[in-house]
mmCIF file of N, CA and C in Angstrom:
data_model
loop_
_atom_site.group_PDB
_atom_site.id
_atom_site.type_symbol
_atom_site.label_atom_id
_atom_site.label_comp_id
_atom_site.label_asym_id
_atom_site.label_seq_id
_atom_site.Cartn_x
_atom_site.Cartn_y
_atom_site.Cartn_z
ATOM 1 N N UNK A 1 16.598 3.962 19.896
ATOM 2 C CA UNK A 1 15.462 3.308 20.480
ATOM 3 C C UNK A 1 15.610 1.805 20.253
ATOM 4 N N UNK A 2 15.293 0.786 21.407
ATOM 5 C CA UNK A 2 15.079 -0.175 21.222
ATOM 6 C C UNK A 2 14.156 -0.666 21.645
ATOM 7 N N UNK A 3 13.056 -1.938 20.369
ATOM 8 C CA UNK A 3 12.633 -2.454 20.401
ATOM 9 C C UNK A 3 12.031 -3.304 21.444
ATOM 10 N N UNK A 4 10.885 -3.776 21.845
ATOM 11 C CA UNK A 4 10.929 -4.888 23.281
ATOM 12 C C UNK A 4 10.574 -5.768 21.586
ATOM 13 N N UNK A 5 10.963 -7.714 23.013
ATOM 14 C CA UNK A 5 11.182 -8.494 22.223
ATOM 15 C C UNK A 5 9.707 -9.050 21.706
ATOM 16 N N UNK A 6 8.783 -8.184 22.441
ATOM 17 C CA UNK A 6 7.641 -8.733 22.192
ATOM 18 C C UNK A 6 6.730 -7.732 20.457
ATOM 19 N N UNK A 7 7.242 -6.289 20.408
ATOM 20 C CA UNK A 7 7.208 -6.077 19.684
ATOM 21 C C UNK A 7 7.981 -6.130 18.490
ATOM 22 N N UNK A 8 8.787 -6.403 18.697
ATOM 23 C CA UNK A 8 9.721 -7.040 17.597
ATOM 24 C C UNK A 8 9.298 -8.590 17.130
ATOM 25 N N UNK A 9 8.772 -8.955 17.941
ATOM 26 C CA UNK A 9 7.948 -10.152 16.818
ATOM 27 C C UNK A 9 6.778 -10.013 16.549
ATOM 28 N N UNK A 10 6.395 -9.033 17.062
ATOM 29 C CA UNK A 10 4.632 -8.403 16.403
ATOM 30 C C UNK A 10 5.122 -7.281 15.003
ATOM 31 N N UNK A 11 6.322 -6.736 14.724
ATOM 32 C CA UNK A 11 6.428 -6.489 13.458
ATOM 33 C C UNK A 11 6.740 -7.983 12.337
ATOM 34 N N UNK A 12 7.616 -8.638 13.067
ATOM 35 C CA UNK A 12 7.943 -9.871 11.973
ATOM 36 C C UNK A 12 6.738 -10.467 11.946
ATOM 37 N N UNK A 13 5.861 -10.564 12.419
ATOM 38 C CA UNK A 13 4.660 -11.371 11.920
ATOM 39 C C UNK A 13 3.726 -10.483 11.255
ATOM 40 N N UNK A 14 3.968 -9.102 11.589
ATOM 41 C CA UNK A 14 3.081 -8.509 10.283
ATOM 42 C C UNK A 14 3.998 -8.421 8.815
ATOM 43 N N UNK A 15 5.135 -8.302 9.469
ATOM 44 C CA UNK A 15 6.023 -8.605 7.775
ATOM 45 C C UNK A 15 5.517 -10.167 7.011
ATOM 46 N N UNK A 16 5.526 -11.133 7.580
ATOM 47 C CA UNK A 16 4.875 -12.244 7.312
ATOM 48 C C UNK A 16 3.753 -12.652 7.183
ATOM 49 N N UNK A 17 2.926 -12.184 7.506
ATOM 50 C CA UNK A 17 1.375 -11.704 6.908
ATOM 51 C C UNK A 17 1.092 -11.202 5.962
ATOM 52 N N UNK A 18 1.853 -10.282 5.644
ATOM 53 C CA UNK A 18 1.682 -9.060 4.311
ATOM 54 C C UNK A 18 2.381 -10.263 3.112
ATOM 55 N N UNK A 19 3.114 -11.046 3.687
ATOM 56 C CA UNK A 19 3.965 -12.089 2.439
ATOM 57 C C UNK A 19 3.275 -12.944 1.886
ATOM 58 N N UNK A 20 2.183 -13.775 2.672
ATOM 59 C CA UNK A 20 1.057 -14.361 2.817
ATOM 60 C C UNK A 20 -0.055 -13.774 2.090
ATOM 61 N N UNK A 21 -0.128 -13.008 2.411
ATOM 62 C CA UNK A 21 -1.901 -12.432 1.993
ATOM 63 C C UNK A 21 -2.173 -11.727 0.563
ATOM 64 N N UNK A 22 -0.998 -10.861 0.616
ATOM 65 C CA UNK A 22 -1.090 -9.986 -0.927
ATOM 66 C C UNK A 22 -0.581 -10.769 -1.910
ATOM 67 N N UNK A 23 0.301 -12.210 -2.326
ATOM 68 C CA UNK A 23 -0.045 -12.663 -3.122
ATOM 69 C C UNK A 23 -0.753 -13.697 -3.499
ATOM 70 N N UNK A 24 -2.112 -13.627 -2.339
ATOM 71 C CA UNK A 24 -3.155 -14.057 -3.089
ATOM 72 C C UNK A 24 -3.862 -13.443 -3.458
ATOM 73 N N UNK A 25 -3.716 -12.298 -3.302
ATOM 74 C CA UNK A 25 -4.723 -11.291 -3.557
ATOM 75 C C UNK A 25 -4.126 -10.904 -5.122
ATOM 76 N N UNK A 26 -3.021 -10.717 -5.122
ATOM 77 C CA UNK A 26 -2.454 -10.687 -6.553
ATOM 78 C C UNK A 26 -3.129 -11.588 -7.792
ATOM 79 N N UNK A 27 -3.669 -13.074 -7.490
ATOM 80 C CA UNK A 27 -3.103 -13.938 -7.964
ATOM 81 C C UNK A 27 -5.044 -13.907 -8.554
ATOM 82 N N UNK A 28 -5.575 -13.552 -7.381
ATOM 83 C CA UNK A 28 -6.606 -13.238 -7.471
ATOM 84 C C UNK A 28 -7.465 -12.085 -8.264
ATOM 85 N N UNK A 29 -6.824 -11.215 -8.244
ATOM 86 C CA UNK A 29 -6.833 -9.920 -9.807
ATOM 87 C C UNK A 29 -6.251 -9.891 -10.631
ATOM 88 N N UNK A 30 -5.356 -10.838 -11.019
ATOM 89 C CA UNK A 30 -4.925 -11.198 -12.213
ATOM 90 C C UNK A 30 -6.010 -11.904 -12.891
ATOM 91 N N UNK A 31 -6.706 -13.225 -11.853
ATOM 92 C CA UNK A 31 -7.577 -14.222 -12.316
ATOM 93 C C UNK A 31 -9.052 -13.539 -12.940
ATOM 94 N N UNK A 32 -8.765 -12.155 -12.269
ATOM 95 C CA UNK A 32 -10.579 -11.271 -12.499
ATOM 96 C C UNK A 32 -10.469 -10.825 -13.669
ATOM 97 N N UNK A 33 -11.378 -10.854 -14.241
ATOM 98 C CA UNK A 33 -11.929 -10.674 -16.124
ATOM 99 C C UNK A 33 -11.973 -9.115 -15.851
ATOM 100 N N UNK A 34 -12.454 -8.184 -15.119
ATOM 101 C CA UNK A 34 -12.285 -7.083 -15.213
ATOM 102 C C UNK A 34 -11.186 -6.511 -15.330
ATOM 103 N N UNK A 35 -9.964 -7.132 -14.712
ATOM 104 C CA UNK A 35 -8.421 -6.879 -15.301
ATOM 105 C C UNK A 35 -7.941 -6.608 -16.454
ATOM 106 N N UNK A 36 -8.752 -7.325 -17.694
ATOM 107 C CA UNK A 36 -8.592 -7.482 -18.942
ATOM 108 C C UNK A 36 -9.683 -6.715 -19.326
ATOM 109 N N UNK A 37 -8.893 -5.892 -20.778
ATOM 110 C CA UNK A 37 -10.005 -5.015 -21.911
ATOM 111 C C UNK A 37 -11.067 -6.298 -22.545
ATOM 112 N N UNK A 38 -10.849 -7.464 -22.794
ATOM 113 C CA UNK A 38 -11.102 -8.715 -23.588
ATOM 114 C C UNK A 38 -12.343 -9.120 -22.560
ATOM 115 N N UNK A 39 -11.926 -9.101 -21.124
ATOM 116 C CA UNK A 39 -13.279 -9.471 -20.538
ATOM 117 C C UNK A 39 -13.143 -10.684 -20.254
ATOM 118 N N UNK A 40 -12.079 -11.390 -20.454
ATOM 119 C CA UNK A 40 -11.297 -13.038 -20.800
ATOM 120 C C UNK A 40 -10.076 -12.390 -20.024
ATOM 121 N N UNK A 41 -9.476 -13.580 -18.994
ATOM 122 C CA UNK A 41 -8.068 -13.499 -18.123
ATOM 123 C C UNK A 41 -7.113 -13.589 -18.848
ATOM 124 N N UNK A 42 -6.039 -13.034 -19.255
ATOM 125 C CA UNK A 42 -5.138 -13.078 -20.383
ATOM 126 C C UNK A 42 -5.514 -12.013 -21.506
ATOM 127 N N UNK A 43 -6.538 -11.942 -21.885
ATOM 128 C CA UNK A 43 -6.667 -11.712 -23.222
ATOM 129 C C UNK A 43 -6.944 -10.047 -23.675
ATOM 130 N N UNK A 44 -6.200 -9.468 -24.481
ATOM 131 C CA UNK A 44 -6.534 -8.165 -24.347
ATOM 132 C C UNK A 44 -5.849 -7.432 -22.986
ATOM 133 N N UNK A 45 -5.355 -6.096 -23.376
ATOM 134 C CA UNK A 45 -4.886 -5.048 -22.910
ATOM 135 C C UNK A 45 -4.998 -5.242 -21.176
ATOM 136 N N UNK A 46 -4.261 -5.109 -20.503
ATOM 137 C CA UNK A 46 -4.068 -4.532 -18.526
ATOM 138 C C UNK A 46 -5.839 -2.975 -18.512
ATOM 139 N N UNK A 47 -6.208 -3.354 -17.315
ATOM 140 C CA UNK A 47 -7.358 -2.724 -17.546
ATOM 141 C C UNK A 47 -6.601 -1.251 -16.279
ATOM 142 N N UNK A 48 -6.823 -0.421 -16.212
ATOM 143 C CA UNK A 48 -6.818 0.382 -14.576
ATOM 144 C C UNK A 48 -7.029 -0.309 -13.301
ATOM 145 N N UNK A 49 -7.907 -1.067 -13.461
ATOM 146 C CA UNK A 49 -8.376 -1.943 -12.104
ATOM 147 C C UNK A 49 -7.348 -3.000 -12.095
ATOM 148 N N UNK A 50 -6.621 -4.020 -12.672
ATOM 149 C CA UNK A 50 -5.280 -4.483 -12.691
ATOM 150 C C UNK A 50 -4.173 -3.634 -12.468
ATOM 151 N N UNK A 51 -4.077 -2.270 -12.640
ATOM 152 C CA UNK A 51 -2.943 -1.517 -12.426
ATOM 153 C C UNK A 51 -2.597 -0.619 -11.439
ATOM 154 N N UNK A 52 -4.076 -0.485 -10.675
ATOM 155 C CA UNK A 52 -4.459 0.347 -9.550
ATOM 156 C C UNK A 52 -4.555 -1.002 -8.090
ATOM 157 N N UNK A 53 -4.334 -2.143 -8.287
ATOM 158 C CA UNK A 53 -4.281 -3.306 -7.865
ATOM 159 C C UNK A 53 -2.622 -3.524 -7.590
ATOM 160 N N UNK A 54 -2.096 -3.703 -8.847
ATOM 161 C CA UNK A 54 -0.779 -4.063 -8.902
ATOM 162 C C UNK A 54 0.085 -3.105 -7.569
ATOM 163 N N UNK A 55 -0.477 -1.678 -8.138
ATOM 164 C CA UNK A 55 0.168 -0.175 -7.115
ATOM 165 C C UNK A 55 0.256 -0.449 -6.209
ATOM 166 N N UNK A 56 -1.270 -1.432 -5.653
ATOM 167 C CA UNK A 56 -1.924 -1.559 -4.620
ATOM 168 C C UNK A 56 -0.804 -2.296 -3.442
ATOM 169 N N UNK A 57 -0.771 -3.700 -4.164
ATOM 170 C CA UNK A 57 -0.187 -5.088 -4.055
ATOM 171 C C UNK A 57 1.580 -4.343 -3.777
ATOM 172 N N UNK A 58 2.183 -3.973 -5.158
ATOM 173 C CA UNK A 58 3.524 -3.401 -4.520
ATOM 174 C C UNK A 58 3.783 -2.760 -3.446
ATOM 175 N N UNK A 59 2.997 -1.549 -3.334
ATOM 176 C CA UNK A 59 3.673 -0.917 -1.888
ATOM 177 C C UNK A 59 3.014 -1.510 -0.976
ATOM 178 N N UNK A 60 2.195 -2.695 -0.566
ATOM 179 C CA UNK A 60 1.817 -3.095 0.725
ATOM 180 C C UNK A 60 3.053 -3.872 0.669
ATOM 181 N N UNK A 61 3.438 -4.641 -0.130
ATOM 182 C CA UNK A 61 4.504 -6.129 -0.155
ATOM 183 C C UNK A 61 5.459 -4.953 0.620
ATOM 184 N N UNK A 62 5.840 -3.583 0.142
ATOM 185 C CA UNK A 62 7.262 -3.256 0.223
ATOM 186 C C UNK A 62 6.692 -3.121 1.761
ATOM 187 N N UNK A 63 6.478 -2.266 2.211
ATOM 188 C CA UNK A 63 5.567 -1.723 3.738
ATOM 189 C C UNK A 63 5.969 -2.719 4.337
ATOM 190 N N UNK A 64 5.275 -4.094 4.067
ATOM 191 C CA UNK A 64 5.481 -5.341 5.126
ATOM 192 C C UNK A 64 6.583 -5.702 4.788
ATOM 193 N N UNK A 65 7.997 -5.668 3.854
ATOM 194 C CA UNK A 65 9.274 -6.343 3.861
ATOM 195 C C UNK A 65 10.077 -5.161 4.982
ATOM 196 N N UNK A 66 9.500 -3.673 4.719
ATOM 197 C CA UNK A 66 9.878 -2.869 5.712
ATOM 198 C C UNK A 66 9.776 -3.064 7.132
ATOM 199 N N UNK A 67 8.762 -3.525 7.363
ATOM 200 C CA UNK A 67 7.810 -3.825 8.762
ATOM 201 C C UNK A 67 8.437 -4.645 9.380
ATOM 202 N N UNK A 68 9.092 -6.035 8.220
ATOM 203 C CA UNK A 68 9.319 -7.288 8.799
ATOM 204 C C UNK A 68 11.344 -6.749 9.170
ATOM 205 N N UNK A 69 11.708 -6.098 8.306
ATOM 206 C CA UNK A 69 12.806 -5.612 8.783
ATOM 207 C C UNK A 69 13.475 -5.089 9.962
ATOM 208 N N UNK A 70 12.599 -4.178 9.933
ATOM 209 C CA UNK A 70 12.559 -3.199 11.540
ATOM 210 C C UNK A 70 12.437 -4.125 12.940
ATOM 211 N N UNK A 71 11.238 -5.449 12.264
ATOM 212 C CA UNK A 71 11.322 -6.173 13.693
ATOM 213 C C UNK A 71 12.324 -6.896 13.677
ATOM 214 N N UNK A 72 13.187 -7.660 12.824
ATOM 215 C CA UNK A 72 14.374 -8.790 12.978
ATOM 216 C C UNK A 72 15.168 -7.578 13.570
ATOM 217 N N UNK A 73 15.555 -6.276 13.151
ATOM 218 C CA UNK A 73 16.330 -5.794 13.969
ATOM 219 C C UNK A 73 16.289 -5.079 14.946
ATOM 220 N N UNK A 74 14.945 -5.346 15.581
ATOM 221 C CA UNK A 74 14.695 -4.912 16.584
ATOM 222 C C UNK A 74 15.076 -6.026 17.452
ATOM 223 N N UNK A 75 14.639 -6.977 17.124
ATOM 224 C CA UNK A 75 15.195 -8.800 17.866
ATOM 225 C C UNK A 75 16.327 -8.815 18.182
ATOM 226 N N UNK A 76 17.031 -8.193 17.209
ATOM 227 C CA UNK A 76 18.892 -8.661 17.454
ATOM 228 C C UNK A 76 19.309 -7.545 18.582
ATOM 229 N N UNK A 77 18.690 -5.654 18.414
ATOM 230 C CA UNK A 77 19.237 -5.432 18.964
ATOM 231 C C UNK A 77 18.851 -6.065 20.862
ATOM 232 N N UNK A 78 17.507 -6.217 20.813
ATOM 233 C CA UNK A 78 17.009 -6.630 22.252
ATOM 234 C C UNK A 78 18.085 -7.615 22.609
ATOM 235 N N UNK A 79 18.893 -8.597 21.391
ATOM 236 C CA UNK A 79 19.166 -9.717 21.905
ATOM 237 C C UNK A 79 20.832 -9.711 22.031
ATOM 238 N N UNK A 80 21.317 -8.418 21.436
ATOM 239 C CA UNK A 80 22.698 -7.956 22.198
ATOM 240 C C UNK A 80 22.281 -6.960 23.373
ATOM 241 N N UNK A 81 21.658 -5.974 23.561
ATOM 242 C CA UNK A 81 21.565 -5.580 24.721
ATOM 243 C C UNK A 81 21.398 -6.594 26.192
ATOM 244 N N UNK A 82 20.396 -7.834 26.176
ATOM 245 C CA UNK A 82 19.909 -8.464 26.871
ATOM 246 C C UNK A 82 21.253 -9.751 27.265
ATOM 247 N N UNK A 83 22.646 -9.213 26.209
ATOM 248 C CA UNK A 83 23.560 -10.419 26.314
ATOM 249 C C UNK A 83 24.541 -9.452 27.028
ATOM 250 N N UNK A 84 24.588 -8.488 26.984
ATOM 251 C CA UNK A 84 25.600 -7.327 27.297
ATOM 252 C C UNK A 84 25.272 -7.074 28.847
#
């Protein structure tokens, strides 16, 4: 199956979105006091809600490096077929 070139850059821009967005969202539950047993950012033990976050945060990042994959090579193949 190949790709059109139009969806092949509607996956690379959701791969690039997902690159964008989840680590602020990361950066952002790290910064939340509920993350921490201490109740303080840093301080004291990873809470569930930091770790059910983290789960969260990893497999979306991987999903969208997947996502963004599929479309670059969906691009190339559109763009040897379309040279051929």
């Amino acid at each position: 199956m190949v790709l059109s070139r139009g969806w092949s850059l509607f996956l690379v821009g959701v791969g690039v979105w997902t690159w964008v967005i989840w680590p602020r969202f990361a950066a952002a539950i790290w910064n939340d006091p509920r993350a921490w047993s201490a109740g303080t950012v840093g301080e004291g033990s990873p809470t569930s809600f930091l770790w059910v976050h983290a789960l969260l945060i990893a497999a979306s990042l991987a999903i969208g490096t997947t996502v963004g994959a599929l479309g670059i090579r969906g691009w190339l193949a559109d763009r040897r077929r379309r040279s051929a």
